[in-house]
Coordinates of C-alpha atoms in Angstrom, one line a residue:
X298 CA 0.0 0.0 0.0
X299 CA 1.3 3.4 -0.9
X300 CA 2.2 5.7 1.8
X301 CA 3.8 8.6 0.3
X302 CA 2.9 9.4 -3.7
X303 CA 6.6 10.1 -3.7
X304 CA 7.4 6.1 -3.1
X305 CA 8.3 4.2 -5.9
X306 CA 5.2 1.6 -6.3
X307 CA 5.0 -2.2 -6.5
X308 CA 2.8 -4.4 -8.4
X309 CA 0.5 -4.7 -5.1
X310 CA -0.1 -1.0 -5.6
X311 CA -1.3 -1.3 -9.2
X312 CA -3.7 -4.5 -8.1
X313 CA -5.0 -2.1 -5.3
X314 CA -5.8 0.0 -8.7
X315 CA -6.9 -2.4 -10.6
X316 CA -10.0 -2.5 -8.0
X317 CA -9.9 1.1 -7.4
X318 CA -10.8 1.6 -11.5
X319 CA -13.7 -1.2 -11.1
X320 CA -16.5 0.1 -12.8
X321 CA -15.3 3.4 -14.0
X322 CA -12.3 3.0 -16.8
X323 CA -13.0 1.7 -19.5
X324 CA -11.6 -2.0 -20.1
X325 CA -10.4 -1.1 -23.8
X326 CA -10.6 -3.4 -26.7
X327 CA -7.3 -5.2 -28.3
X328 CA -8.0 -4.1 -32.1
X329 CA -5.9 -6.2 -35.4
X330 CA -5.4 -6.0 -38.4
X331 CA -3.9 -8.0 -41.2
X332 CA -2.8 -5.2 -43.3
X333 CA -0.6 -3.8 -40.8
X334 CA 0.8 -7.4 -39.8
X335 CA 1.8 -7.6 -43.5
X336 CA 3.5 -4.0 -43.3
X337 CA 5.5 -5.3 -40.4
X338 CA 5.9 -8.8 -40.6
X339 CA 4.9 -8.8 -37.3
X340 CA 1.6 -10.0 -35.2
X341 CA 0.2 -7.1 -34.0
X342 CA -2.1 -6.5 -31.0
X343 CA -3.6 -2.8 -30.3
X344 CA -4.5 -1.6 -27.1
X345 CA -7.1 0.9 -27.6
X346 CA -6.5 3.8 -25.2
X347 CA -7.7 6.1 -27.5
X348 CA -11.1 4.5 -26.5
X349 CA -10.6 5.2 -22.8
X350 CA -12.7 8.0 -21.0
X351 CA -11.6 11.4 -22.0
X352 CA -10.2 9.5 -25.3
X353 CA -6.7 8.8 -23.8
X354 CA -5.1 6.4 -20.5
X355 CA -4.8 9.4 -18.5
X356 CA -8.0 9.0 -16.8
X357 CA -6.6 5.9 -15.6
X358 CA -4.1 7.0 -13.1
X359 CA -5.9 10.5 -12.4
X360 CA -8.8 8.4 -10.8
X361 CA -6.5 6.3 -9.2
X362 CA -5.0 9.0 -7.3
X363 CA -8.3 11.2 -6.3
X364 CA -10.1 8.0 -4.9
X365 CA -7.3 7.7 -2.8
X366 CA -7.7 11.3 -1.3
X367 CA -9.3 11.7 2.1
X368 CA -12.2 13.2 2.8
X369 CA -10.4 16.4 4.0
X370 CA -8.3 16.3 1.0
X371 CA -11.4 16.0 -1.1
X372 CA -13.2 18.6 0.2
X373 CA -9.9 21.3 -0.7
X374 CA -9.5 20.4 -4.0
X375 CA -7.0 19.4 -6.2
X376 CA -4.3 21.2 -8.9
X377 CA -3.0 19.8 -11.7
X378 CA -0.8 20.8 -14.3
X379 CA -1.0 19.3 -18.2
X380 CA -1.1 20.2 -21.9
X381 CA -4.2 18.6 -22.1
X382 CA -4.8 14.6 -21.6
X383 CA -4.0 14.5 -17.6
X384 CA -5.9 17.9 -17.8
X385 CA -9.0 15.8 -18.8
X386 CA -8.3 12.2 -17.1
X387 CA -8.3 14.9 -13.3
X388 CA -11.1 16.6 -14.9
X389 CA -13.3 13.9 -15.5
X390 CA -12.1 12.2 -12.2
X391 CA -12.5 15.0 -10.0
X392 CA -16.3 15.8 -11.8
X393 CA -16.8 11.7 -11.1
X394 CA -15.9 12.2 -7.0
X395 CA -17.4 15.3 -6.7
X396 CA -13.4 17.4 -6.2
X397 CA -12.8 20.9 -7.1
X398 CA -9.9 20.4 -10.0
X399 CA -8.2 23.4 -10.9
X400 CA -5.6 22.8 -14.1
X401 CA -2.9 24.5 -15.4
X402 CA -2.3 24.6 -19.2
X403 CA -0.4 25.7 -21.8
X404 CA -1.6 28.8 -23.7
X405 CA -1.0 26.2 -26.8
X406 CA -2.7 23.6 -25.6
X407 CA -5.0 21.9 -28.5
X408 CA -8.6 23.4 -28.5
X409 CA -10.2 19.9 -28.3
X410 CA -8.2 18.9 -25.0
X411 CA -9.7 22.7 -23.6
X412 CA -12.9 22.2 -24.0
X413 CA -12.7 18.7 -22.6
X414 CA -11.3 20.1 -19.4
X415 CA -14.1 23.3 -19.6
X416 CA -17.0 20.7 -19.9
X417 CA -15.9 18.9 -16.8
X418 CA -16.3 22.3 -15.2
X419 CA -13.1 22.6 -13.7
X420 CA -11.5 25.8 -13.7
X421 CA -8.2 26.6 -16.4
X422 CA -5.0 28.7 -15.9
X423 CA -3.1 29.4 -18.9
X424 CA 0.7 29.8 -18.8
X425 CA 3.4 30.4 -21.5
X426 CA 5.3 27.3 -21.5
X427 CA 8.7 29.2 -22.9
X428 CA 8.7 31.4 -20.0
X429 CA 6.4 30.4 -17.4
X430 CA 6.9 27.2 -14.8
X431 CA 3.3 25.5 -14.8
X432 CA 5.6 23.5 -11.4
X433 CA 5.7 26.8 -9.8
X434 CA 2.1 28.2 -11.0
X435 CA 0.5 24.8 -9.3
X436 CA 2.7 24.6 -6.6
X437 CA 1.5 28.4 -5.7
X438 CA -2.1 27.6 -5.9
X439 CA -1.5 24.3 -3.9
X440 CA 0.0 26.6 -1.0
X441 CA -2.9 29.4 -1.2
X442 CA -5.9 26.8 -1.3
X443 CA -4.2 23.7 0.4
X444 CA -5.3 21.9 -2.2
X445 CA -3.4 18.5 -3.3
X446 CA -1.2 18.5 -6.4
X447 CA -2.0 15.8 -8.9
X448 CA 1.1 15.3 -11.0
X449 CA 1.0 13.6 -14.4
X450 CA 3.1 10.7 -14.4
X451 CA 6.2 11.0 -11.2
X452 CA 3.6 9.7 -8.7
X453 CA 3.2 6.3 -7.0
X454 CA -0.7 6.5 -7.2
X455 CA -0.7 8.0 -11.0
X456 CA 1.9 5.5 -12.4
X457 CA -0.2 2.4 -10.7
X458 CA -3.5 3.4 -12.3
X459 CA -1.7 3.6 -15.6
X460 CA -0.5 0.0 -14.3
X461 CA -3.8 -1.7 -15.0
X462 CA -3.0 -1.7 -18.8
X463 CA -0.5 -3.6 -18.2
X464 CA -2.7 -6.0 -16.1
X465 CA -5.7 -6.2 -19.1
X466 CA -2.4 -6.9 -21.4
X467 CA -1.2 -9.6 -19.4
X468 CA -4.9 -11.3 -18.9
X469 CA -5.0 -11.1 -23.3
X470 CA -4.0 -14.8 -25.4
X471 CA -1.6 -14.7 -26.6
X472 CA 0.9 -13.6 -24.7
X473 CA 3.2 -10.9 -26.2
X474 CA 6.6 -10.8 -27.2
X475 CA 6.9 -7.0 -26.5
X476 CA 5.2 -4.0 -25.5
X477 CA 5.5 -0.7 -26.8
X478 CA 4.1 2.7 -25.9
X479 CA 4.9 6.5 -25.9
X480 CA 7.3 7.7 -23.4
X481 CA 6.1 11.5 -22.3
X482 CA 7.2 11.7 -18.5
X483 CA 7.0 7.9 -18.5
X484 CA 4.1 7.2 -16.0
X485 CA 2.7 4.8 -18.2
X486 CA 5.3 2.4 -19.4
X487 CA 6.0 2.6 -15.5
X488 CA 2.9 1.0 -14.7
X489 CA 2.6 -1.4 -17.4
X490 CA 6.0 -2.6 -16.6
X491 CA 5.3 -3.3 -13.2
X492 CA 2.5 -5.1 -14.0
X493 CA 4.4 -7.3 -16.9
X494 CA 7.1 -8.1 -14.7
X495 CA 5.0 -9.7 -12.6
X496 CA 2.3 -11.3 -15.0
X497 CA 4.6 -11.9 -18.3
X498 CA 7.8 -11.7 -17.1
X499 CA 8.8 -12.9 -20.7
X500 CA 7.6 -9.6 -22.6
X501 CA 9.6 -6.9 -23.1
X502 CA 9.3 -3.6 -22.8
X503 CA 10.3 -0.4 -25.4
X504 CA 9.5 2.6 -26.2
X505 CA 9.2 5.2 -28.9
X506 CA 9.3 9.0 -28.4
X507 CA 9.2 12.4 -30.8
X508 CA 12.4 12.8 -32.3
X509 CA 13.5 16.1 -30.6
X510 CA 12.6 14.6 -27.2
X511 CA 14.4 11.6 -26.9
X512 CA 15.2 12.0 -23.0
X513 CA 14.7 8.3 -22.1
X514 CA 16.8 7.2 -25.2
X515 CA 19.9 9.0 -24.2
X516 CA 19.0 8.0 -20.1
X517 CA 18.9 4.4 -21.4
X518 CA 22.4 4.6 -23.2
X519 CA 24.1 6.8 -20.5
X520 CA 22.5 4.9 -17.6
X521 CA 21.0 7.9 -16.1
X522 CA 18.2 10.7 -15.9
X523 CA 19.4 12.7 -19.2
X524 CA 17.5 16.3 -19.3
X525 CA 17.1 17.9 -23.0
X526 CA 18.9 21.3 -23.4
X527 CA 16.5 22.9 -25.9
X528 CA 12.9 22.0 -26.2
X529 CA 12.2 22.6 -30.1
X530 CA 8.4 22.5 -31.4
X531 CA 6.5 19.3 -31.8
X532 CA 3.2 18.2 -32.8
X533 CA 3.6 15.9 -30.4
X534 CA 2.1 18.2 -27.8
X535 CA 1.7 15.5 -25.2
X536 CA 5.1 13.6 -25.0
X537 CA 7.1 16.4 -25.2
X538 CA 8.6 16.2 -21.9
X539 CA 12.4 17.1 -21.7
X540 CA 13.6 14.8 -18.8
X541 CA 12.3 11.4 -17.3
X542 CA 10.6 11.1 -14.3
X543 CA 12.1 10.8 -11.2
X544 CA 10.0 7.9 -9.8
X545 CA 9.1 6.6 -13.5
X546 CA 12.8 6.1 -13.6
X547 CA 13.8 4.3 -10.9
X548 CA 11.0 1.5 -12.5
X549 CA 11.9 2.6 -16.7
X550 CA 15.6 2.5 -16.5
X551 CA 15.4 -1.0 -15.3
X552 CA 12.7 -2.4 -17.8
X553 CA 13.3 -0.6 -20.7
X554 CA 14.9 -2.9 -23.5
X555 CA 15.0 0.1 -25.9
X556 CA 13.4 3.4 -26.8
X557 CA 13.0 4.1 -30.6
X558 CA 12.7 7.7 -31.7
X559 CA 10.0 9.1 -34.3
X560 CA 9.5 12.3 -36.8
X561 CA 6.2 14.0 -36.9
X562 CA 5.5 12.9 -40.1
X563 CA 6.0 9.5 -39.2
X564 CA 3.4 10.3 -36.3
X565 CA 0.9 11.7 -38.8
X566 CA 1.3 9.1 -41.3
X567 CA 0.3 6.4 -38.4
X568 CA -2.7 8.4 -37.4
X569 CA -4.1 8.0 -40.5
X570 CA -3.0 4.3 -41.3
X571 CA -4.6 3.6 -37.7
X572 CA -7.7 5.2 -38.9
X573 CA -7.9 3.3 -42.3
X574 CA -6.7 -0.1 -41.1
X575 CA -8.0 -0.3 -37.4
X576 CA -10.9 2.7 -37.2
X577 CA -9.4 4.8 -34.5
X578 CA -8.8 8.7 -34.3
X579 CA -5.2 9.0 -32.7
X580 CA -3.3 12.5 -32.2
X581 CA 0.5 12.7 -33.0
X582 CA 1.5 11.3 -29.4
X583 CA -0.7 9.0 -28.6
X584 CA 0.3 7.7 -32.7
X585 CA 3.9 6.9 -31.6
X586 CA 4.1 3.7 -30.9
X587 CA 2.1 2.7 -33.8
X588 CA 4.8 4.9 -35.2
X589 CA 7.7 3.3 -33.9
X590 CA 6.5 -0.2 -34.7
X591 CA 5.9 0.6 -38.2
X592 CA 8.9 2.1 -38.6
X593 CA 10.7 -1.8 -38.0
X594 CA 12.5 -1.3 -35.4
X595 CA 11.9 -4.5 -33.6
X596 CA 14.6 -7.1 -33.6
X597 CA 13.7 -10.3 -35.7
X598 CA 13.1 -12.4 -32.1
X599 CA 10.3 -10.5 -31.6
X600 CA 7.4 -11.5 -33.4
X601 CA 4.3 -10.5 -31.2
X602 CA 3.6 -7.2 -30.2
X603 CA 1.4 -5.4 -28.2
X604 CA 1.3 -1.8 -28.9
X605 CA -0.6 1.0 -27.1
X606 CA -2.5 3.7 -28.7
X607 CA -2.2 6.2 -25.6
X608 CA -4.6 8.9 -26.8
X609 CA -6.9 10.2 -29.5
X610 CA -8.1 14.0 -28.3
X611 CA -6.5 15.9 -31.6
X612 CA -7.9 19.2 -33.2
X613 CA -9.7 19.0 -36.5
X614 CA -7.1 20.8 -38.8
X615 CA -3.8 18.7 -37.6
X616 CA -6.6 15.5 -37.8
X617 CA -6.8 16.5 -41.9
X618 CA -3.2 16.9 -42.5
X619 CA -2.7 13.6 -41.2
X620 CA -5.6 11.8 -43.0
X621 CA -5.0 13.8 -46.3
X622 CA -1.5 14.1 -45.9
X623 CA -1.2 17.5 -46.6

C-alpha cells in the first residue's frame, strides 16, 4: 500500500488499482489488423486507449489517485498541471468524486483537449510554457488553497493506475513478445512494466518518443536521468517532456529494452494508417508507438507485439493533415 505518492510503487499497488478503477475505466478493446501485420511482418495487437474516458489512459491513473484522497483532502480540491490529456483524465475524475480540479495549461494547448477540461467544469490557468513554470504556477495555488497536487506521471498512485493496462495486457492470449508505448514523463510504461514483470515476465518492454525529445533514449544509453537542453516544437504536444521522471525512472531504466525515436510525419502518417486499417482517431503522441513499430525497429526475435494507442483527443485541422496528408 502506498504511503507517500513520492514512493516508488510495487505491483500490489497497481492490483489495489486495478480494483480502485472497477466500474469506472473503461476496459479497452485489443483491435488487429492483417494489413498492418503484412507491413511489419509482425503480429500485431492494439491496445485501444484512444477508447478510454476522456479519449486517452490518463483518466486511468488521475482516478486512481483522487479516490485515494481523504475526505479532507477531497473537500480542498486538487491542482493539476498538463497540456491537455491528464488535464481531462483529473477533470473527469474530480467531476466523477465530486473534487474541485483546478488545471494549469499551456496557452497552446490543442482546443479539443480545452474544451474537454471546460465541460468537466473545472476551472483553467493558462501559462506560457517558454517562459512560465506551470511547477511553480501549481505549486503556488497548492500553498494558497491547500489543495493537493496531482502530477501527471512522477507519482506512486498515478503510475499504478496507468498500471492496470498492463494488467488487461497480461490477462489477453496470446501472450506478447513486447510492448511498446509512448514515453512522455514515463508514467505509463512505469505502470505497465510493473504489472508485466510480474504477469509476463517474458515480454519486453520499449519505447518510442518524438524525435526532438528523446530524453529516455539517451538516459537508457548513459544509464541515467538525461535532461534535454532545448525543447524545439512538436506536434507531439503530449510527449514532449524534456527529462524522465524521477519515480518513473527508478521502475523505466530497469525495464526498458530500448526506446525508438519518431518524426512527426512519421506520427501523422500512423494516425491515418490507424484510422484506415483499425478505425481509431489518434493525435501525433498518442500515434507513436504505432509509429515506432511501423517504422521496423523490432529485432527479428520479436514477433508478437502489443502496442498501445495512448490517446486520441486531436484538433480537427492537424486530424486532416494527417488523414489527407497535406
Amino acid at each position: 500500500m502506498i504511503a507517500n505518492m513520492s514512493e516508488v510503487p510495487t505491483f500490489q499497488d497497481v492490483v489495489d488499482a486495478v480494483v480502485r478503477l472497477d466500474g469506472h475505466a473503461v476496459k479497452t478493446p485489443l483491435l488487429r489488423s492483417d494489413t498492418l501485420d503484412k507491413m511489419t511482418g509482425k503480429k500485431l495487437w492494439f491496445k485501444a486507449e484512444c477508447l478510454q474516458k476522456k479519449n486517452a489512459f490518463k483518466y486511468r491513473g488521475a482516478f486512481n489517485r483522487l479516490s485515494a484522497l481523504t475526505e479532507t483532502e477531497r473537500a480542498k480540491g486538487v491542482v493539476a498541471f498538463s497540456s491537455g490529456n491528464h488535464a481531462q483524465g483529473v477533470s473527469c475524475a474530480a467531476k466523477e468524486l465530486g473534487i474541485d480540479a483546478i488545471i494549469v495549461m499551456p496557452t497552446d494547448a490543442p482546443k479539443v483537449k480545452v474544451a474537454g477540461v471546460l465541460a468537466d467544469g473545472a476551472t483553467i490557468i493558462t501559462y506560457d510554457r517558454l517562459s512560465e513554470s506551470r511547477e511553480d504556477i501549481a505549486a503556488d495555488i497548492a500553498a494558497r488553497d491547500g489543495r493537493i497536487i496531482v502530477p501527471s506521471y512522477d507519482d506512486a498512485f498515478v503510475i499504478a493506475g496507468q498500471g492496470t493496462i498492463g494488467v488487461e495486457l497480461a490477462e489477453a492470449e496470446p501472450r506478447f513478445d513486447a510492448m511498446i508505448t509512448c514515453l512522455g514523463g514515463g508514467g505509463m510504461c512505469a505502470g505497465i512494466s510493473l504489472a508485466l514483470k510480474a504477469l509476463s515476465p517474458q515480454t519486453k518492454i520499449f519505447g518510442a518518443e518524438p524525435t526532438a525529445y528523446n530524453d529516455h533514449q539517451q538516459s537508457l544509453r548513459s544509464g541515467q536521468r538525461a535532461k534535454l537542453s532545448e525543447t524545439p516544437p512538436t506536434l507531439c504536444d503530449a510527449i514532449m517532456t524534456p527529462m524522465p521522471g524521477e519515480i518513473t525512472w527508478a521502475i523505466n531504466g530497469q525495464s526498458l529494452s530500448d526506446v525508438f525515436t519518431v518524426s512527426d510525419e512519421e506520427c501523422l502518417n500512423a494516425m491515418r494508417l490507424a484510422h484506415e486499417h483499425l478505425g481509431v482517431v489518434l493525435e501525433p503522441g498518442g500515434a507513436a508507438a504505432i509509429a515506432a513499430t511501423l517504422g521496423g525497429n523490432f529485432p527479428d526475435e520479436v514477433t508478437t507485439i502489443a502496442v498501445v494507442l495512448s490517446g486520441g483527443n486531436v484538433d480537427p485541422q492537424l486530424w486532416e493533415r494527417a488523414i489527407n496528408g497535406s
